[in-house]
Tab-separated table of C-alpha atoms in Angstrom:
chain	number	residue	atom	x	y	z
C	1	UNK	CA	8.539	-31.550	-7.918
C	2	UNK	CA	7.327	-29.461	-10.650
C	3	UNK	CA	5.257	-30.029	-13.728
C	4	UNK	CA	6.774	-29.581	-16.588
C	5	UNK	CA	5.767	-27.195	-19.773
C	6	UNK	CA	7.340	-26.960	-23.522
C	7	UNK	CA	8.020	-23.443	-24.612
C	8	UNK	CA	7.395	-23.247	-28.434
C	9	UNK	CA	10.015	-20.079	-28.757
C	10	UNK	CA	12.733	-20.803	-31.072
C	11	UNK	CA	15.385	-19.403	-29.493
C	12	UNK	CA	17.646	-21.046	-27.555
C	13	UNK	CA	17.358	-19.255	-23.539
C	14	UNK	CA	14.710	-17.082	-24.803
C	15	UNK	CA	13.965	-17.268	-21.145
C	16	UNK	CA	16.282	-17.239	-18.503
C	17	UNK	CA	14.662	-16.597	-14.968
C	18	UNK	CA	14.908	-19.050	-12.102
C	19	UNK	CA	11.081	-18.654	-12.308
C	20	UNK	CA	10.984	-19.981	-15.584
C	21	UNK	CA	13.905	-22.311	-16.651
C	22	UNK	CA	12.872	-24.474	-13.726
C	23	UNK	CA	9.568	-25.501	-14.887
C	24	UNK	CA	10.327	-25.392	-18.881
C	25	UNK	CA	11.792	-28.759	-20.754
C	26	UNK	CA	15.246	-28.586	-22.168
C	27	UNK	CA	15.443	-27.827	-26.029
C	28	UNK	CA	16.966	-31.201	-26.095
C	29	UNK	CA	13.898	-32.889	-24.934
C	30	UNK	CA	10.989	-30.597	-26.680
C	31	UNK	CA	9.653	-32.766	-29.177
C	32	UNK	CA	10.064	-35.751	-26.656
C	33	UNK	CA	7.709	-33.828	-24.155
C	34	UNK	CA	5.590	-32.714	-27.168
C	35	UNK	CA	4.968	-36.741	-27.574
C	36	UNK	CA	3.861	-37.076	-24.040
C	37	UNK	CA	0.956	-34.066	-24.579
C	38	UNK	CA	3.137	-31.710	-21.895
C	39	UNK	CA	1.398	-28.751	-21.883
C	40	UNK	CA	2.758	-25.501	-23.546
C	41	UNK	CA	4.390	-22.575	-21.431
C	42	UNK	CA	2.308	-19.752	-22.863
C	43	UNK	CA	-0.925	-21.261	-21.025
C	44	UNK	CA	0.007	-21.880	-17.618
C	45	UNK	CA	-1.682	-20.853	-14.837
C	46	UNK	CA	-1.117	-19.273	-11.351
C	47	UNK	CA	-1.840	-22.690	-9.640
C	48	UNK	CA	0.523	-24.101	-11.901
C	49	UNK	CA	3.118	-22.737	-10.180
C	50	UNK	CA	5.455	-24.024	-7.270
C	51	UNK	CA	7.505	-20.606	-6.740
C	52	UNK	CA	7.428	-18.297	-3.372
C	53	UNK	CA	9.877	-15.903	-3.833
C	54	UNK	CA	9.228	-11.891	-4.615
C	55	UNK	CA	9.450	-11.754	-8.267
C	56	UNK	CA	12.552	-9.504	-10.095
C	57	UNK	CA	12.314	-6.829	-12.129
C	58	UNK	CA	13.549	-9.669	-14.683
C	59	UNK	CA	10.787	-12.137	-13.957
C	60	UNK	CA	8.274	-9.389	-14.128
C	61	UNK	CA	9.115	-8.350	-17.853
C	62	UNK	CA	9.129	-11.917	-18.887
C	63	UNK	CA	6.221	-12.846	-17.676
C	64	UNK	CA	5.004	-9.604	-19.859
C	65	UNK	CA	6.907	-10.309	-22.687
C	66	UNK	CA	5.698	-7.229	-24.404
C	67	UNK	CA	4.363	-6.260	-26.424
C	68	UNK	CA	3.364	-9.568	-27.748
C	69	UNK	CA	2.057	-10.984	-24.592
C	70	UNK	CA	3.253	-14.742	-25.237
C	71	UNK	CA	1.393	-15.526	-21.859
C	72	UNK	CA	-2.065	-15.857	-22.105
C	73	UNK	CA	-2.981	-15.852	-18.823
C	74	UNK	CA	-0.015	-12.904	-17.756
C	75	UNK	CA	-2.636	-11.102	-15.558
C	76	UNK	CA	-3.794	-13.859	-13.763
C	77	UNK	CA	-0.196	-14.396	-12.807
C	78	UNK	CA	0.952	-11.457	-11.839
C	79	UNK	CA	-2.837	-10.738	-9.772
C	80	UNK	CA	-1.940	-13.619	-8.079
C	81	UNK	CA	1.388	-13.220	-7.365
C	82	UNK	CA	1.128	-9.609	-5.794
C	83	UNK	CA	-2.731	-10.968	-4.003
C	84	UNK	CA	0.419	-13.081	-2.076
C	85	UNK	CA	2.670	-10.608	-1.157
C	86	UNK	CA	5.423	-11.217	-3.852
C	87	UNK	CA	4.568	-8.472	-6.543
C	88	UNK	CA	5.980	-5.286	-4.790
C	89	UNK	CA	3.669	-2.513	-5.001
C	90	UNK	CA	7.169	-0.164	-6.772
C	91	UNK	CA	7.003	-2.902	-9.793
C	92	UNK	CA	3.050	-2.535	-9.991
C	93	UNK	CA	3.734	1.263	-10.663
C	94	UNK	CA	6.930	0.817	-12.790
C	95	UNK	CA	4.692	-1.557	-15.507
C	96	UNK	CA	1.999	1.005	-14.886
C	97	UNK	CA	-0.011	-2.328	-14.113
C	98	UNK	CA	-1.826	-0.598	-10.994
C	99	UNK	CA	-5.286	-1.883	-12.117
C	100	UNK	CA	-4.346	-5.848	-11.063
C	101	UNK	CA	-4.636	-4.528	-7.414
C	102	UNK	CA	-8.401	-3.389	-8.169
C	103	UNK	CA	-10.969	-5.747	-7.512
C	104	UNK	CA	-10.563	-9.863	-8.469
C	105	UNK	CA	-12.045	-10.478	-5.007
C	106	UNK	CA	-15.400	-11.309	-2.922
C	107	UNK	CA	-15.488	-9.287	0.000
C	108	UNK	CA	-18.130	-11.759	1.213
C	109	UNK	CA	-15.800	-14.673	1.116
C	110	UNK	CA	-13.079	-13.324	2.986
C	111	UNK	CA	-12.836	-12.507	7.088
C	112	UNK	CA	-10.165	-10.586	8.057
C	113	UNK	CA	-9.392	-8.926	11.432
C	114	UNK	CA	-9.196	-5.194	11.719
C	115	UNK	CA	-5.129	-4.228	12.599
C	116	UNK	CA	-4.386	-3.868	16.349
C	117	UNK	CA	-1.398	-2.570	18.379
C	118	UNK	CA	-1.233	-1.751	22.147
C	119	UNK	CA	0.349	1.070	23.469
C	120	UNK	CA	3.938	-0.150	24.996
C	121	UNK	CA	5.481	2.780	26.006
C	122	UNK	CA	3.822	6.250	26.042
C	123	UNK	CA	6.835	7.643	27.538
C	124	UNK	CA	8.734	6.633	24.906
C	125	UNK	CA	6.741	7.713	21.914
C	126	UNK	CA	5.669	10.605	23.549
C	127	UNK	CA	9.482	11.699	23.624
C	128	UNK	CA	9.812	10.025	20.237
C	129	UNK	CA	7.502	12.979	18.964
C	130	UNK	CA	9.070	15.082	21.269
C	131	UNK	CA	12.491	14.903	19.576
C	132	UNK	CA	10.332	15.532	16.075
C	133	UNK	CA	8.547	18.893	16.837
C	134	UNK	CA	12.670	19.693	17.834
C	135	UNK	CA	13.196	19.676	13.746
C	136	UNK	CA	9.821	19.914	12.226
C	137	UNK	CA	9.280	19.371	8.660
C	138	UNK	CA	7.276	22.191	7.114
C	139	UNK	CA	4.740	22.118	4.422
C	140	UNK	CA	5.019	25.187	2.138
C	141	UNK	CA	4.015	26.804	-0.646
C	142	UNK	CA	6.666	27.490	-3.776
C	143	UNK	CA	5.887	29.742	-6.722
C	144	UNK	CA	7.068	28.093	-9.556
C	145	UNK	CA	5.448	27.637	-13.157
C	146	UNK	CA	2.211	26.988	-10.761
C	147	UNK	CA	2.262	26.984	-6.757
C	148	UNK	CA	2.991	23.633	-5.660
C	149	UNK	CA	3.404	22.193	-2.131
C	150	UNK	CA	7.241	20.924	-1.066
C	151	UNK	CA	8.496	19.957	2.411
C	152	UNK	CA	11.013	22.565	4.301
C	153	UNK	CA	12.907	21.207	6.829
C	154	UNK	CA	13.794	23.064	9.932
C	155	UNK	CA	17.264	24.202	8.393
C	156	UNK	CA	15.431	25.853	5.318
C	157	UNK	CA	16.141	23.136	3.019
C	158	UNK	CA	13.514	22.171	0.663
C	159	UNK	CA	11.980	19.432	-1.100
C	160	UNK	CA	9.683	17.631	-3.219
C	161	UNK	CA	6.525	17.212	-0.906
C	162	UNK	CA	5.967	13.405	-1.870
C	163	UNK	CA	2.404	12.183	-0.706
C	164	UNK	CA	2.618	8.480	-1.493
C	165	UNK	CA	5.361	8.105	0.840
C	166	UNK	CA	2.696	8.723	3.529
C	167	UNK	CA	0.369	7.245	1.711
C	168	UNK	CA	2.362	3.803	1.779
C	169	UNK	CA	3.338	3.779	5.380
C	170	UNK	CA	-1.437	3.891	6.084
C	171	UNK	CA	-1.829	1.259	3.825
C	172	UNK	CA	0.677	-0.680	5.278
C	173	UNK	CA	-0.535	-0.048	8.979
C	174	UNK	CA	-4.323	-0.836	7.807
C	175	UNK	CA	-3.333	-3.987	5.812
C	176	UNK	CA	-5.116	-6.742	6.800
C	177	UNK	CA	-2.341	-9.570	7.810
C	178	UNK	CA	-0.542	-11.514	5.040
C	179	UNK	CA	-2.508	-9.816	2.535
C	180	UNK	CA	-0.553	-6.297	0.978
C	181	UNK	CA	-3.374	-6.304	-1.588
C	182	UNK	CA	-5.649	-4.945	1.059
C	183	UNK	CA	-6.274	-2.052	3.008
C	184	UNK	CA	-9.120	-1.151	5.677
C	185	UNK	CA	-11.077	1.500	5.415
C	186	UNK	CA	-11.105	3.211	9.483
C	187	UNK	CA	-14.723	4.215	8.251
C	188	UNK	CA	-16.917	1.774	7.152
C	189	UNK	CA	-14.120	-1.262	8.292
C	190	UNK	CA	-14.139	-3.240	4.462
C	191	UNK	CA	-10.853	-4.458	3.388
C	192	UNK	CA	-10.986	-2.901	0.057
C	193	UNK	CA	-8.401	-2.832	-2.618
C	194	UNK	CA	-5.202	-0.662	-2.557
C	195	UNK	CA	-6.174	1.264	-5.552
C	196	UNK	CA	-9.672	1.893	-4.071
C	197	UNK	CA	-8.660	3.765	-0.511
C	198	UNK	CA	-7.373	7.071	-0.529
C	199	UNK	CA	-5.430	9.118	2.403
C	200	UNK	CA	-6.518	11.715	3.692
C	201	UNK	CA	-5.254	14.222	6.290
C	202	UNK	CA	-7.061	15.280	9.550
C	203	UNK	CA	-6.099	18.283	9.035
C	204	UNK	CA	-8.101	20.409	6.233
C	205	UNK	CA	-4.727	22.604	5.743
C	206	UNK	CA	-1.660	21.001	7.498
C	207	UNK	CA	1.341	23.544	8.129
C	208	UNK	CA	3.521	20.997	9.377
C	209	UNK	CA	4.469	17.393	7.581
C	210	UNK	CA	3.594	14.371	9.729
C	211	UNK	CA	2.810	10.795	8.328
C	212	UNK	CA	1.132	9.733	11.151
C	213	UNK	CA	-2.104	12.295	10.699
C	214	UNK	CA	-3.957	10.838	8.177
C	215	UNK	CA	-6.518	7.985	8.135
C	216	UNK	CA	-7.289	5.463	4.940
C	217	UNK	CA	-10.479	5.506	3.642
C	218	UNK	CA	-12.359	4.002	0.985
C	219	UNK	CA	-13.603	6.268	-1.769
C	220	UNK	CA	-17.012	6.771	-0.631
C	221	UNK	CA	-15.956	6.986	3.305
C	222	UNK	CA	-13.570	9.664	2.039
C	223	UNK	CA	-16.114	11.898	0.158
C	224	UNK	CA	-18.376	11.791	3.341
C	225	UNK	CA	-14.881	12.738	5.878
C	226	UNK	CA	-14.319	15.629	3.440
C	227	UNK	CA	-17.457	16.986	3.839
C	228	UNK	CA	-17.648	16.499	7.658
C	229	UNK	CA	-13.882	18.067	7.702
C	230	UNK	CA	-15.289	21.263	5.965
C	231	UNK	CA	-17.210	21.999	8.940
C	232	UNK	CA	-15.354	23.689	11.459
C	233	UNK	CA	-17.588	22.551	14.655
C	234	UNK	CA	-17.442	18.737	13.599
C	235	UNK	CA	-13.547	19.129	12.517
C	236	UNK	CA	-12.552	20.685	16.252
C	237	UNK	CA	-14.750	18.356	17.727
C	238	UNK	CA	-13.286	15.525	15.926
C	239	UNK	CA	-9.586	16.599	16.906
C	240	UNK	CA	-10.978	17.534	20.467
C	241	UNK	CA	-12.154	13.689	20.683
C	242	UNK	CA	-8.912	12.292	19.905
C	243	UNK	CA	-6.541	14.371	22.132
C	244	UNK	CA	-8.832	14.130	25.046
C	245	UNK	CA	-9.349	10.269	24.683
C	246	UNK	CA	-7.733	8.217	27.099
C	247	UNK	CA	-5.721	5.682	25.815
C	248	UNK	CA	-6.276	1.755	28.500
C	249	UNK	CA	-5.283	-1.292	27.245
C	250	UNK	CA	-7.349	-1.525	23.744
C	251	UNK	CA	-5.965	-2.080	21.064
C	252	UNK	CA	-8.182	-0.279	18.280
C	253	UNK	CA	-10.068	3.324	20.011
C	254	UNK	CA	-13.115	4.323	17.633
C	255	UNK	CA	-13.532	8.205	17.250
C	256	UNK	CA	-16.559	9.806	16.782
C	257	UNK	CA	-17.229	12.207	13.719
C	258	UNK	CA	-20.064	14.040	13.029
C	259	UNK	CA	-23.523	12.739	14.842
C	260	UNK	CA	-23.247	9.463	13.222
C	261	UNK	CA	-19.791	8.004	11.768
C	262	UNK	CA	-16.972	7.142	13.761
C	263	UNK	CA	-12.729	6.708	13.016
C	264	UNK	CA	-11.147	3.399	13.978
C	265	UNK	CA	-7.833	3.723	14.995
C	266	UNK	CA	-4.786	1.075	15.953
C	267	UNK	CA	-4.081	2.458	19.557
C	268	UNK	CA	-1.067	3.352	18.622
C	269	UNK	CA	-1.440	5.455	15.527
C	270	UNK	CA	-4.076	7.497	17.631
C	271	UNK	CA	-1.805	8.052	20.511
C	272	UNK	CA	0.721	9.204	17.727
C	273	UNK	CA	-1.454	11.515	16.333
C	274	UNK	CA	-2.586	12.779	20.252
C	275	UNK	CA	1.612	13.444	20.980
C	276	UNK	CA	1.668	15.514	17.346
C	277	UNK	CA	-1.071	17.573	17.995
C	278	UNK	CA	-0.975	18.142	22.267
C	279	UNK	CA	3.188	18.966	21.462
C	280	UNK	CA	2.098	21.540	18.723
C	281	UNK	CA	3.720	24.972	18.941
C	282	UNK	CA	0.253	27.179	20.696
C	283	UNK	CA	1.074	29.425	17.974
C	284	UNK	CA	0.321	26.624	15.469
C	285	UNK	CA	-3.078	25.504	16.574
């Protein structure tokens, strides 16, 4: 069902990935395919291509094939493969190849629907959060070579304070469907690229370490929330909004900020972050 492609290196197995060996002729058969004008391995393309499973940590370094690059068109590949969900955002970082998230599309030519989820239970998450202020993870300050932030959990342990984890469970909420490429920005609403949202807390200087209070923004939506944050009167009346609303049968609640801008929310995340901050020690607030 595949077409077929000559590979003109020498050695015998040089590849050896499912990926590969299934659309590349036999050794046996390389000069007969060369006859035929097959096409040569180094210069396929994405469309190419018949394969839908999430690429190895084997496939990913072939495709490479550092340093000399024997695929011409590797980033086009690999672009394409992690645009459709099979490039895991761990193997992006672990090839420091980050940058094929940024850009390569048209906002313009794509609709996508903002992410939505209903409130089921409130009982249930509400003693869900319950059972969390219980053991509370603390953010602190250690004094090491230089004062860095760690995590302290309720039984004094401590460690590494690791902000992408929270960072990855936002992008994933805010995700348009079918597309892990993409992330909305609660702001402004564009599905931008991964690599051009950042995370930021609601909080200007959380004490405590919960996931579920921060929002994704896009770069410039996230200079303009930092700013409004910095002001005490639009930051209380920001949290104020979100405790107070009352949460119906939406599915997405918009938040006002400021006189002008406004937070989207998935219902749910926002009646997360209302059972975090209304079960907040008094002493805390």
């Amino acid at each position: 069902m595949n077409e077929l492609f000559t590979c003109e290196q020498e050695k015998q197995g040089y590849f050896t990935t499912k990926l590969l060996m299934e659309i590349t002729v036999h050794e046996e058969c390389r000069n007969l395919a060369k006859d035929l004008c097959y096409r040569p391995l180094n210069e396929i393309h994405y469309d190419d291509l018949r394969y839908y499973e999430e690429l190895t940590q084997d496939e990913v370094e072939e495709l490479l094939d550092e340093p000399d690059h024997y695929f011409v068109n590797y980033e086009e590949l690999l672009r394409s493969f992690y645009r459709d969900g099979l490039l895991s955002d761990a193997l992006l970082q672990e090839y420091n190849l980050e940058y094929l998230s940024y850009g390569g599309y048209d906002t313009a030519s794509y609709s996508f629907e903002f992410p939505s989820e209903q409130v089921e239970n409130r009982a249930s998450l509400a003693e869900h959060i319950r059972k969390l202020w219980k053991t509370p993870v603390r953010i602190i300050t250690v004094e090491e070579m230089r004062s860095v932030q760690k995590i302290k959990t309720h039984d004094g342990k401590q460690f590494p304070y690791d902000r992408s984890y929270s960072r990855n469970i936002m992008l994933n909420t805010y995700s348009p469907e079918g597309r892990n490429d993409l992330c909305f920005c609660q702001m402004c609403l564009t599905p931008k690229p991964k690599g051009y949202i950042e995370v930021n807390n609601i909080e200007i200087s959380p004490e405590y370490f919960f996931s579920q209070l921060r929002i994704t923004l896009c770069l410039e939506c996230s200079k303009k929330f930092e700013a409004l944050r910095r002001n005490d009167s639009i930051r209380n009346a920001f949290i104020e909004s979100i405790i107070d609303y009352d949460i119906y049968d939406e599915s997405t609640v918009e938040i006002s900020i400021g006189s002008g801008d406004t937070i989207t929310f998935t219902a749910k995340h926002l009646a997360e972050i209302q059972e975090i901050l209304k079960q907040k020690p008094k002493s805390h607030k």
